[in-house]
Amino acid sequence: MQGEGLCEEGEGTLGSNPASQEEDGRGEEFPALCSSQDQAMMHDCYSKIVDKLSAANPTMVLQVQMLVGELRRVTLLWDELWLGVLQQQHMHVLRRIQQLEDEVKRVQNNNTLRKEEKVAIMCEKHSALMRPVVFALDHVRGITTTPAETPHETWFQQTYGDAITSALERLKSPHNPANPASSWVPFKQIMLSLQQRAQKRTSYLLRLDHISPRLAAMATTEMALPGEVSATDALTIQSVGNTITILPTKTKPKKLHFLGSDGRNYPYLFKGLEDLHLDERIMQFLSIVNTMFTKVNQQERPHFHARHYSVTPLGTRSGLIQWVDGATPLFGLYKRWQQREAVLQAQKAQDSFQQQPQPLPLVPRPSELYYSKIGPALKGVGLSLDVSRRDWPLSVMRDVLKELMASTPPNLLAKELWCSCTTSSEWWRVTQSYARSTAVMSMVGYIIGLGDRHLDNVLIDMTTGEVVHIDYNVCFEKGKSLRVPEKVPFRMTHNIETALGVTGVEGIFRLSCEQVIQMMRRGRETLLTLLEAFVYDPLVDWTAGGEVGFAGAVYGGGGQQAENKQSKREMERDITRSLFSSRVAEIKVGRGDRHTSSSICLKWHSVPYRSSPVCCEFANSDHLSFPLPDVL
């Protein structure tokens, strides 16, 4: 979900030394030159490796290239790409429309301008302020106007292709510049249409032969299953299941199945819009931590173990994640309780009023529950939800939290663990395993600064009691810099604490936490050596210059072409010049010889001014003759 600013950074001042400006320019070009040379060298090295592998096993290399290419294709389907980009740009456009409306009012109130001059100036301002939006949408349009290679791409072009083209033309050349909001209406209609389609249940299931026929036709390959290690022969991919499930989360990950050479189905989650190299390295970190637990596990029961899974990055913005079987998200337990409560309340209402059976009410989301409580609470102290969250009184938020905790049973997880066991001894073993696993993952998460621990990212295996954490994208205290900062070292809510048993956090949980910290301290040299990889090989998400939006995730991160790159600084410079030239065009003063030199200077030293049709028109009408010091 990234705003572009206008003139946020200085571009130099009048009268500055030209030599220093040229030197600054060389300073900006040098890192880019070094970066391109490094990329060329790395590309050459990778090409040589691929050539060697192709000479040894050409069939497998071709199959891997085809698999990776087709998986990258389904990372972000064209309708998902446009919906994400339009939602991302919508808030920026609303701010720019508000700014344009203010500009329109000022131009309309200028009685010294003729009607056609006002229209020309408003068009010029609209073009300047909407240039970043047009640039982003034009880039995405270039991606989705390439020849279609799948039935899904053909469907998208036939359904939305003409509408997108006409909407982009209207945004570039508005029919009514006095009403800036009208230029965004066509794209808003496209966004609403894509939203309605995405919210349908049927859109969560896709046919592989519709989005990637080549992948659906793949059979009996020599490729090994990602992350599957066999003591005998390597398991290979025989085919890919034809049903693709889209998970209804922000990044729209896709669940698919590989049929292995042993006849079993292996589920994987294919995820885009994120760099999975971080998850891959955290899995390495967890495996090393498990190695450190080997000695103590010879004496301790249940074992110390950090459960992990296979992560295979397939590019800078996509990868395959091994599906964790047998584990249930904690949010699933909470949602099932909500559904049971909704059914119970509906039955009570039906029995009390002798009514006909009514459809079940919709279960509210956690965010909806929170805002339904916080809204009236803020209103009680004279505030509204429009007030910045950092200005909300702490006492009000604390009272709302206590109210929400009181309305939720604290033993949901404890009851689920109890119901999953058949004997008291099994329940004791599962509870002890849960407490130890929670301690291990809490301490490991604390060491690596793990955040974003919402209930969908914490899973539990009911048969063993083991806790499984997924999605390590918010790591190394990154959560402290979020819009709503995360301040807790690990998640320990009342449901998680109740499931620890009668001793709560003071029993096996505390002892296990102390042991985990002690063992990790003894092996800190090994762990720090592994973590040094983040210093010398930073992740794509942390480096400057990479495109991290939706367009940058197309084909697994290969959607950005070199010829389409335009620096933010260059675009801001062009916008500033255009706005300045159109502002100059609004000013009308008397003629005079003393104004000639300044108007000529403005005419020939402002590149957008020379090329602007508005300024070229006004250059001959003496509207731009004014003393330069009066303007600056």
XYZ file of C-alpha atoms in Angstrom:
632
model
C 0.000 0.000 0.000
C 3.369 5.244 -1.448
C 2.736 8.883 -1.944
C 4.557 11.104 -4.333
C 5.357 14.590 -3.085
C 5.783 17.764 -5.061
C 8.972 19.685 -4.371
C 9.691 17.815 -1.134
C 13.421 18.083 -1.747
C 15.280 21.190 -2.867
C 16.532 21.309 -6.418
C 19.072 24.101 -5.817
C 18.662 27.866 -5.591
C 19.074 30.697 -8.012
C 22.592 32.001 -8.065
C 24.205 28.731 -6.958
C 27.470 27.652 -8.467
C 26.920 25.742 -11.755
C 30.104 23.794 -11.168
C 28.798 22.495 -7.864
C 25.521 21.504 -9.541
C 27.402 19.552 -12.190
C 29.468 17.921 -9.469
C 26.291 16.937 -7.630
C 24.970 15.457 -10.850
C 28.084 13.348 -11.242
C 27.662 12.250 -7.624
C 24.136 11.039 -8.377
C 25.198 9.227 -11.543
C 28.185 7.420 -10.012
C 26.229 5.021 -7.711
C 23.826 4.244 -10.554
C 26.774 3.496 -12.846
C 28.380 1.228 -10.249
C 25.052 -0.500 -9.640
C 24.536 -1.197 -13.349
C 28.088 -2.550 -13.647
C 27.538 -4.837 -10.647
C 24.267 -6.086 -12.108
C 25.912 -6.765 -15.460
C 28.704 -8.703 -13.770
C 26.228 -10.750 -11.692
C 24.128 -11.447 -14.787
C 27.220 -12.682 -16.601
C 28.124 -14.982 -13.688
C 24.603 -16.397 -13.485
C 24.529 -16.975 -17.238
C 27.722 -19.017 -17.035
C 26.265 -21.138 -14.221
C 23.092 -21.775 -16.236
C 25.178 -22.715 -19.283
C 27.118 -25.290 -17.245
C 23.924 -26.753 -15.787
C 22.321 -26.847 -19.238
C 25.263 -28.803 -20.585
C 24.883 -31.366 -17.775
C 21.076 -31.718 -17.812
C 19.364 -29.589 -20.478
C 15.906 -31.106 -19.946
C 15.729 -30.268 -16.252
C 17.017 -26.709 -16.792
C 14.365 -26.051 -19.438
C 11.672 -27.469 -17.159
C 12.808 -25.289 -14.239
C 12.856 -22.188 -16.437
C 9.353 -22.938 -17.659
C 8.044 -23.633 -14.126
C 9.525 -20.454 -12.652
C 8.349 -18.345 -15.583
C 4.776 -19.613 -15.392
C 4.616 -19.330 -11.602
C 5.784 -15.742 -11.914
C 2.983 -15.176 -14.400
C 0.348 -16.130 -11.821
C 2.022 -14.132 -9.037
C -0.165 -11.169 -9.816
C -2.892 -11.655 -12.396
C -3.767 -8.672 -14.557
C -7.061 -7.955 -12.786
C -5.291 -8.161 -9.396
C -2.573 -5.851 -10.703
C -5.021 -3.172 -11.829
C -7.120 -3.405 -8.672
C -4.043 -3.057 -6.474
C -2.612 -0.145 -8.454
C -5.931 1.734 -8.578
C -6.479 1.288 -4.843
C -2.910 2.411 -4.220
C -3.301 5.521 -6.384
C -6.829 6.402 -5.254
C -5.820 8.252 -2.076
C -3.068 10.128 -3.918
C -5.573 11.161 -6.588
C -8.068 12.449 -4.010
C -5.391 14.689 -2.494
C -4.390 15.972 -5.927
C -8.023 16.622 -6.851
C -8.426 18.709 -3.699
C -5.329 20.679 -4.638
C -6.617 21.139 -8.187
C -9.979 22.378 -6.921
C -8.193 25.060 -4.902
C -6.192 26.036 -7.988
C -9.364 26.177 -10.097
C -11.031 28.541 -7.614
C -8.071 30.900 -7.738
C -7.939 30.876 -11.540
C -11.711 31.391 -11.826
C -11.489 34.407 -9.508
C -8.780 36.009 -11.657
C -10.748 38.592 -13.642
C -7.725 39.628 -15.730
C -7.758 36.366 -17.710
C -9.953 35.518 -20.644
C -12.086 32.354 -20.604
C -9.842 30.449 -23.026
C -6.785 31.458 -20.984
C -8.388 30.118 -17.814
C -9.185 26.813 -19.524
C -5.631 26.519 -20.837
C -4.122 27.244 -17.408
C -6.428 24.746 -15.669
C -5.509 22.072 -18.227
C -1.824 22.804 -17.658
C -2.179 22.482 -13.876
C -4.208 19.280 -14.230
C -1.542 17.774 -16.473
C 1.250 18.727 -14.066
C -0.369 17.475 -10.852
C -1.658 14.243 -12.388
C 1.633 13.420 -14.115
C 2.860 10.896 -11.458
C -0.513 9.114 -11.529
C -0.591 9.041 -15.329
C 2.985 7.753 -15.390
C 2.150 4.873 -13.006
C -1.059 3.906 -14.810
C 0.566 4.199 -18.234
C 3.304 1.829 -17.091
C 0.742 -0.747 -15.912
C -1.220 -0.337 -19.133
C 1.963 -1.126 -21.060
C 2.208 -4.411 -19.143
C -1.392 -5.454 -19.811
C -1.478 -4.467 -23.496
C 1.200 -6.965 -24.495
C -0.119 -9.892 -26.578
C -2.194 -12.197 -24.367
C -0.708 -15.646 -23.756
C -3.427 -17.207 -21.581
C -7.246 -17.334 -21.653
C -7.335 -15.191 -18.504
C -5.236 -12.448 -20.111
C -7.423 -12.573 -23.224
C -10.548 -12.222 -21.069
C -9.069 -9.223 -19.252
C -8.127 -7.405 -22.447
C -11.567 -7.997 -23.952
C -13.379 -6.920 -20.771
C -11.323 -3.975 -19.550
C -8.857 -3.068 -22.309
C -10.931 -0.399 -24.085
C -12.254 1.035 -20.806
C -8.714 1.469 -19.443
C -7.495 3.133 -22.649
C -10.366 5.642 -22.719
C -10.044 6.316 -18.980
C -6.333 7.029 -19.343
C -6.967 9.411 -22.235
C -9.577 11.237 -20.181
C -7.140 11.551 -17.277
C -4.494 12.967 -19.603
C -6.916 15.345 -21.382
C -9.892 16.144 -19.127
C -13.126 17.188 -20.835
C -13.981 19.625 -18.049
C -10.825 20.971 -16.322
C -13.006 23.131 -14.060
C -14.241 19.869 -12.457
C -11.032 17.886 -11.736
C -12.879 15.014 -10.036
C -14.628 14.083 -13.288
C -11.333 12.958 -14.858
C -10.958 10.176 -12.245
C -14.537 8.848 -12.532
C -13.797 6.260 -15.300
C -10.938 4.711 -13.319
C -13.089 4.730 -10.179
C -15.764 2.761 -12.047
C -13.149 0.240 -13.209
C -11.873 -0.094 -9.627
C -15.387 -0.712 -8.266
C -16.019 -3.338 -10.954
C -12.784 -5.159 -10.085
C -13.593 -4.933 -6.363
C -17.019 -6.488 -6.845
C -15.507 -9.314 -8.848
C -12.767 -9.926 -6.271
C -15.294 -10.119 -3.417
C -17.268 -12.940 -5.033
C -16.639 -16.371 -3.578
C -16.185 -17.870 -7.033
C -13.190 -15.615 -7.675
C -11.248 -17.392 -4.899
C -11.043 -20.540 -7.051
C -9.198 -20.500 -10.377
C -8.516 -23.144 -12.989
C -4.853 -23.588 -13.776
C -5.536 -24.208 -17.461
C -7.222 -20.782 -17.572
C -4.364 -18.774 -16.029
C -1.401 -20.908 -17.169
C -2.042 -23.602 -19.814
C 1.656 -24.499 -20.017
C 1.789 -25.242 -16.298
C -1.402 -27.319 -16.505
C 0.070 -29.395 -19.352
C 3.326 -30.125 -17.503
C 3.764 -33.831 -16.660
C 6.496 -36.260 -15.518
C 9.313 -33.815 -14.906
C 12.831 -34.227 -13.545
C 12.444 -31.330 -11.085
C 12.709 -32.076 -7.378
C 9.921 -30.966 -5.065
C 10.966 -27.743 -3.278
C 12.004 -28.394 0.305
C 11.299 -32.145 0.262
C 14.308 -34.258 1.221
C 14.264 -38.028 0.820
C 16.773 -40.522 2.171
C 16.575 -42.501 -1.075
C 15.647 -41.025 -4.447
C 14.681 -37.374 -4.753
C 10.965 -36.725 -5.036
C 10.114 -35.133 -8.371
C 7.121 -33.159 -9.652
C 4.788 -35.249 -11.784
C 2.090 -32.630 -12.397
C 0.354 -29.582 -10.944
C -3.229 -29.670 -9.657
C -5.746 -27.828 -11.820
C -7.422 -25.986 -8.910
C -5.786 -22.831 -7.553
C -7.150 -21.301 -4.342
C -6.703 -17.570 -3.700
C -6.465 -16.690 -0.017
C -8.520 -13.546 0.800
C -5.648 -11.569 2.312
C -3.861 -8.381 1.288
C -1.247 -9.948 -1.009
C -3.672 -12.542 -2.504
C -1.359 -15.592 -2.152
C -2.318 -18.681 -4.144
C -2.450 -22.241 -2.845
C -1.522 -24.948 -5.342
C -0.723 -28.673 -5.235
C 2.181 -30.581 -6.752
C 1.730 -34.298 -7.398
C 4.951 -36.003 -6.303
C 6.587 -39.051 -7.822
C 5.464 -41.017 -4.737
C 1.812 -40.406 -5.649
C 1.134 -37.923 -2.826
C -0.140 -34.359 -3.113
C 2.134 -31.646 -1.715
C 0.442 -28.281 -1.063
C 2.387 -25.029 -1.408
C 1.572 -21.368 -1.012
C 2.761 -19.199 -3.873
C 3.217 -15.665 -2.591
C 3.949 -12.398 -4.375
C 4.463 -8.733 -3.435
C 7.066 -9.726 -0.841
C 10.723 -10.636 -0.822
C 10.837 -14.148 0.645
C 14.619 -14.167 1.059
C 14.020 -12.911 4.603
C 11.701 -15.853 5.389
C 14.231 -18.235 3.845
C 17.045 -16.964 6.065
C 14.867 -17.000 9.166
C 14.133 -20.679 8.438
C 17.903 -21.265 8.355
C 18.128 -19.418 11.676
C 15.454 -21.679 13.203
C 17.149 -24.843 11.951
C 20.432 -23.767 13.580
C 18.579 -22.989 16.817
C 17.110 -26.517 16.709
C 20.633 -27.891 16.332
C 21.589 -26.048 19.525
C 18.702 -27.786 21.301
C 20.031 -31.269 20.448
C 22.013 -31.759 23.648
C 19.337 -30.554 26.066
C 16.664 -32.576 24.233
C 18.469 -35.774 25.262
C 17.326 -35.064 28.823
C 14.243 -32.839 28.524
C 10.703 -33.882 27.662
C 8.891 -32.423 25.782
C 11.638 -31.395 23.383
C 12.720 -27.850 22.656
C 11.870 -27.347 18.998
C 11.199 -24.382 16.713
C 8.945 -25.703 13.981
C 9.826 -24.393 10.527
C 9.029 -25.074 6.876
C 10.535 -24.786 3.405
C 10.753 -21.370 1.694
C 11.950 -21.155 -1.935
C 12.312 -17.618 -3.367
C 11.659 -17.503 -7.121
C 12.638 -13.882 -7.651
C 12.864 -10.584 -5.879
C 9.117 -10.395 -5.246
C 7.749 -13.957 -5.152
C 8.368 -17.489 -3.937
C 7.002 -20.878 -2.852
C 6.214 -21.608 0.799
C 5.617 -25.157 1.989
C 2.074 -25.502 3.315
C 1.972 -26.363 7.035
C -0.332 -29.381 7.333
C -2.289 -30.139 10.493
C -1.991 -26.632 11.954
C -4.916 -24.297 12.635
C -4.657 -20.488 12.771
C -5.696 -19.060 16.126
C -8.046 -16.733 14.283
C -9.948 -19.805 13.038
C -10.721 -20.768 16.645
C -11.943 -17.263 17.421
C -14.068 -17.043 14.276
C -15.718 -20.414 14.936
C -16.637 -19.180 18.411
C -18.144 -16.040 16.864
C -20.211 -18.165 14.475
C -21.444 -20.395 17.307
C -22.448 -17.328 19.304
C -24.284 -15.868 16.304
C -26.252 -19.113 15.835
C -27.081 -19.240 19.554
C -28.300 -15.637 19.639
C -30.411 -16.193 16.508
C -32.037 -19.279 18.064
C -32.785 -17.398 21.296
C -34.412 -14.555 19.383
C -36.447 -17.016 17.310
C -37.673 -18.911 20.408
C -38.536 -15.719 22.298
C -40.616 -14.067 19.580
C -41.976 -17.198 17.855
C -40.554 -15.972 14.566
C -39.815 -17.771 11.336
C -36.182 -18.915 10.881
C -34.086 -15.932 9.884
C -30.784 -15.947 7.976
C -27.760 -15.912 10.235
C -26.317 -12.455 10.902
C -22.911 -11.650 9.481
C -20.031 -12.193 11.872
C -18.243 -8.860 12.431
C -14.538 -8.578 11.766
C -12.199 -7.774 14.680
C -11.543 -4.311 13.237
C -15.300 -3.666 12.996
C -15.765 -4.741 16.612
C -12.938 -2.470 17.716
C -14.230 0.604 15.909
C -17.788 -0.050 17.115
C -16.418 0.279 20.667
C -13.780 2.969 20.212
C -16.104 5.306 18.271
C -18.638 5.884 21.096
C -15.812 5.948 23.663
C -14.021 8.745 21.808
C -17.305 10.581 21.334
C -17.786 10.454 25.098
C -14.612 12.510 25.603
C -15.419 14.934 22.789
C -13.329 13.353 20.015
C -14.133 11.667 16.709
C -12.546 8.900 14.664
C -11.162 11.536 12.304
C -8.680 12.586 14.991
C -5.176 11.179 14.537
C -4.698 7.922 16.417
C -1.691 9.266 18.291
C -4.032 11.820 19.897
C -6.456 9.226 21.264
C -6.419 9.201 25.099
C -4.620 6.179 26.515
C -7.292 5.699 29.179
C -10.008 5.403 26.510
C -8.073 2.771 24.540
C -7.364 0.845 27.757
C -11.054 0.800 28.703
C -12.031 -0.397 25.216
C -9.423 -3.171 25.397
C -10.776 -4.336 28.764
C -14.321 -4.294 27.385
C -13.326 -6.410 24.382
C -11.405 -8.843 26.601
C -14.415 -9.202 28.897
C -16.658 -10.074 25.938
C -14.345 -12.886 24.750
C -13.918 -16.137 26.736
C -10.308 -16.510 27.944
C -10.316 -20.307 27.539
C -11.074 -20.755 23.820
C -7.648 -22.230 23.059
C -7.502 -24.230 26.295
C -10.852 -25.887 25.496
C -9.736 -26.714 21.947
C -6.612 -28.444 23.275
C -8.691 -30.310 25.863
C -11.274 -31.442 23.288
C -8.566 -32.686 20.907
C -7.262 -35.189 23.498
C -8.811 -38.545 24.384
C -7.116 -39.171 27.755
C -5.873 -37.048 30.640
C -2.268 -38.132 30.043
C -2.493 -37.077 26.403
C -3.927 -33.706 27.464
C -1.043 -33.218 29.910
C 1.516 -34.039 27.212
C -0.088 -31.680 24.677
C -0.347 -28.833 27.222
C 3.300 -29.208 28.250
C 4.367 -29.307 24.607
C 2.298 -26.194 23.909
C 3.880 -24.283 26.796
C 7.406 -25.223 25.737
C 6.770 -24.477 22.060
C 5.234 -21.094 22.949
C 8.301 -20.259 25.040
C 10.712 -21.224 22.251
C 8.951 -19.188 19.577
C 8.401 -16.230 21.921
C 12.103 -16.001 22.767
C 13.283 -16.571 19.193
C 10.809 -13.937 18.019
C 12.069 -11.540 20.682
C 15.696 -12.038 19.600
C 14.999 -11.359 15.910
C 12.498 -8.539 16.593
C 9.541 -10.385 15.076
C 6.315 -8.411 14.634
C 2.943 -8.635 12.903
C 1.853 -11.515 15.141
C -1.856 -11.340 14.406
C -4.007 -14.440 14.851
C -3.645 -15.570 11.232
C 0.154 -15.678 11.575
C 0.166 -17.920 14.669
C -0.855 -21.546 14.062
C -1.175 -24.464 16.455
C -1.052 -28.207 15.840
C -3.815 -29.637 18.045
C -2.391 -33.159 17.990
C 1.050 -32.202 19.320
C 0.495 -28.765 20.881
C 3.297 -27.246 18.801
C 3.029 -23.581 17.842
C 3.952 -22.581 14.283
C 4.661 -18.992 13.270
C 4.389 -17.902 9.636
C 5.111 -14.693 7.697
C 8.401 -13.281 8.950
C 8.222 -10.172 6.769
C 8.099 -7.778 9.759
C 11.411 -8.520 11.430
C 14.304 -6.811 13.243
C 12.062 -4.329 15.098
C 10.428 -3.206 11.848
C 7.114 -3.242 13.709
C 8.188 -0.251 15.807
C 8.211 1.930 12.691
C 4.692 0.993 11.534
C 1.889 3.565 11.495
C 0.578 1.955 14.686
C 3.876 0.916 16.361
C 4.183 -2.522 17.945
C 5.709 -2.226 21.409
C 5.291 -5.710 22.927
C 8.247 -8.160 22.701
C 5.968 -11.118 21.876
C 2.267 -11.997 21.874
C 0.885 -13.118 25.230
C -2.858 -12.491 25.312
C -5.267 -13.918 27.884
C -6.258 -16.886 25.671
C -2.630 -17.854 25.035
C -1.833 -17.504 28.749
C -4.841 -19.528 29.928
C -3.831 -22.459 27.694
C -0.453 -22.643 29.491
C -2.163 -24.350 32.444
C -2.750 -23.526 36.090
C 0.720 -22.003 36.556
C 0.301 -19.617 33.639
C 3.520 -17.845 32.678
C 5.231 -18.801 35.958
C 5.570 -22.519 35.308
C 7.168 -24.413 32.441
C 6.819 -21.330 30.236
C 9.170 -19.159 32.320
C 11.691 -21.968 32.861
C 11.710 -22.772 29.143
C 12.190 -19.095 28.243
C 15.226 -18.898 30.523
C 16.742 -22.056 29.049
C 16.199 -20.895 25.458
C 17.884 -17.545 26.134
C 20.822 -19.283 27.843
C 21.334 -21.718 24.946
C 21.125 -18.948 22.343
C 23.647 -16.876 24.309
C 26.086 -19.779 24.309
C 25.722 -20.088 20.539
C 25.601 -16.366 19.805
C 28.732 -16.460 17.623
C 27.083 -18.891 15.221
C 23.813 -16.973 15.176
C 25.513 -13.599 14.663
C 27.528 -15.037 11.780
C 24.289 -16.098 10.100
C 22.658 -12.719 10.744
C 25.627 -10.902 9.193
C 24.193 -11.921 5.827
C 21.570 -9.212 6.321
C 24.310 -6.594 6.616
C 26.381 -7.558 3.577
C 23.505 -8.763 1.384
C 20.530 -6.512 2.216
C 17.076 -7.502 1.109
C 15.330 -5.955 -1.858
C 12.641 -4.462 0.396
C 15.323 -2.550 2.315
C 17.286 -1.159 -0.646
C 16.642 2.144 -2.366
C 15.775 2.379 -6.019
C 13.839 -0.866 -6.384
C 10.196 -0.752 -7.381
C 8.233 -2.166 -4.487
C 4.686 -1.490 -5.685
C 2.296 -3.740 -7.551
C 3.915 -3.135 -10.941
C 7.278 -4.157 -9.492
C 5.847 -7.553 -8.500
C 4.615 -8.511 -11.977
C 6.298 -11.738 -13.133
C 7.916 -12.119 -9.731
C 9.663 -8.761 -9.809
C 10.501 -8.496 -13.472
C 7.777 -6.079 -14.475
C 9.925 -2.966 -14.427
C 11.729 -2.313 -17.708
C 14.809 -0.102 -17.850
C 13.387 2.200 -20.504
C 10.324 2.922 -18.334
C 12.285 4.097 -15.311
C 12.020 7.738 -14.363
C 13.470 9.023 -11.146
C 11.238 10.705 -8.622
C 13.568 13.699 -8.538
C 13.360 14.195 -12.306
C 9.575 13.943 -12.290
C 9.287 16.403 -9.397
C 11.546 18.817 -11.263
C 9.325 18.639 -14.349
C 6.172 19.094 -12.280
C 7.648 22.080 -10.455
C 8.594 23.741 -13.731
C 5.157 23.134 -15.207
C 3.393 24.519 -12.140
C 5.693 27.530 -12.115
C 5.101 28.260 -15.787
C 1.322 27.993 -15.381
C 1.470 30.206 -12.272
C 3.420 32.788 -14.257
C 0.746 32.689 -16.926
C -1.842 33.845 -14.383
C 0.024 37.077 -13.656
C -0.858 40.107 -15.760
C 0.839 43.447 -15.174
C 1.424 46.533 -17.234
C 3.837 46.626 -20.120
C 7.233 48.222 -19.797
C 10.741 48.016 -21.144
C 12.085 47.184 -17.704
C 10.195 43.883 -17.812
C 11.555 42.728 -21.160
C 14.777 41.172 -19.926
C 13.091 39.154 -17.176
C 10.370 37.805 -19.492
C 12.980 36.799 -22.089
C 14.995 35.082 -19.340
C 11.938 33.135 -18.188
C 11.024 32.292 -21.758
C 14.361 30.783 -22.742
C 15.645 29.274 -19.477
C 12.538 27.320 -18.453
C 12.406 24.180 -20.555
C 8.786 23.260 -19.711
C 7.873 26.925 -20.233
C 9.308 26.901 -23.741
C 7.585 23.648 -24.611
C 4.315 24.434 -22.833
C 1.489 25.424 -25.216
C 0.047 27.669 -22.511
C 3.266 29.607 -22.065
C 3.968 29.778 -25.795
C 0.512 31.292 -26.259
C 1.030 33.844 -23.501
C 4.586 34.729 -24.539
C 3.241 36.871 -27.367
C 0.573 38.610 -25.266
C 2.884 40.370 -22.779
C 1.139 38.645 -19.863
C 4.458 37.353 -18.574
C 6.266 40.673 -18.363
C 7.066 41.230 -14.693
C 10.192 42.040 -12.691
C 11.911 38.810 -11.631
C 12.608 39.982 -8.051
C 8.876 40.639 -7.513
C 8.113 36.979 -8.258
C 10.982 35.417 -6.342
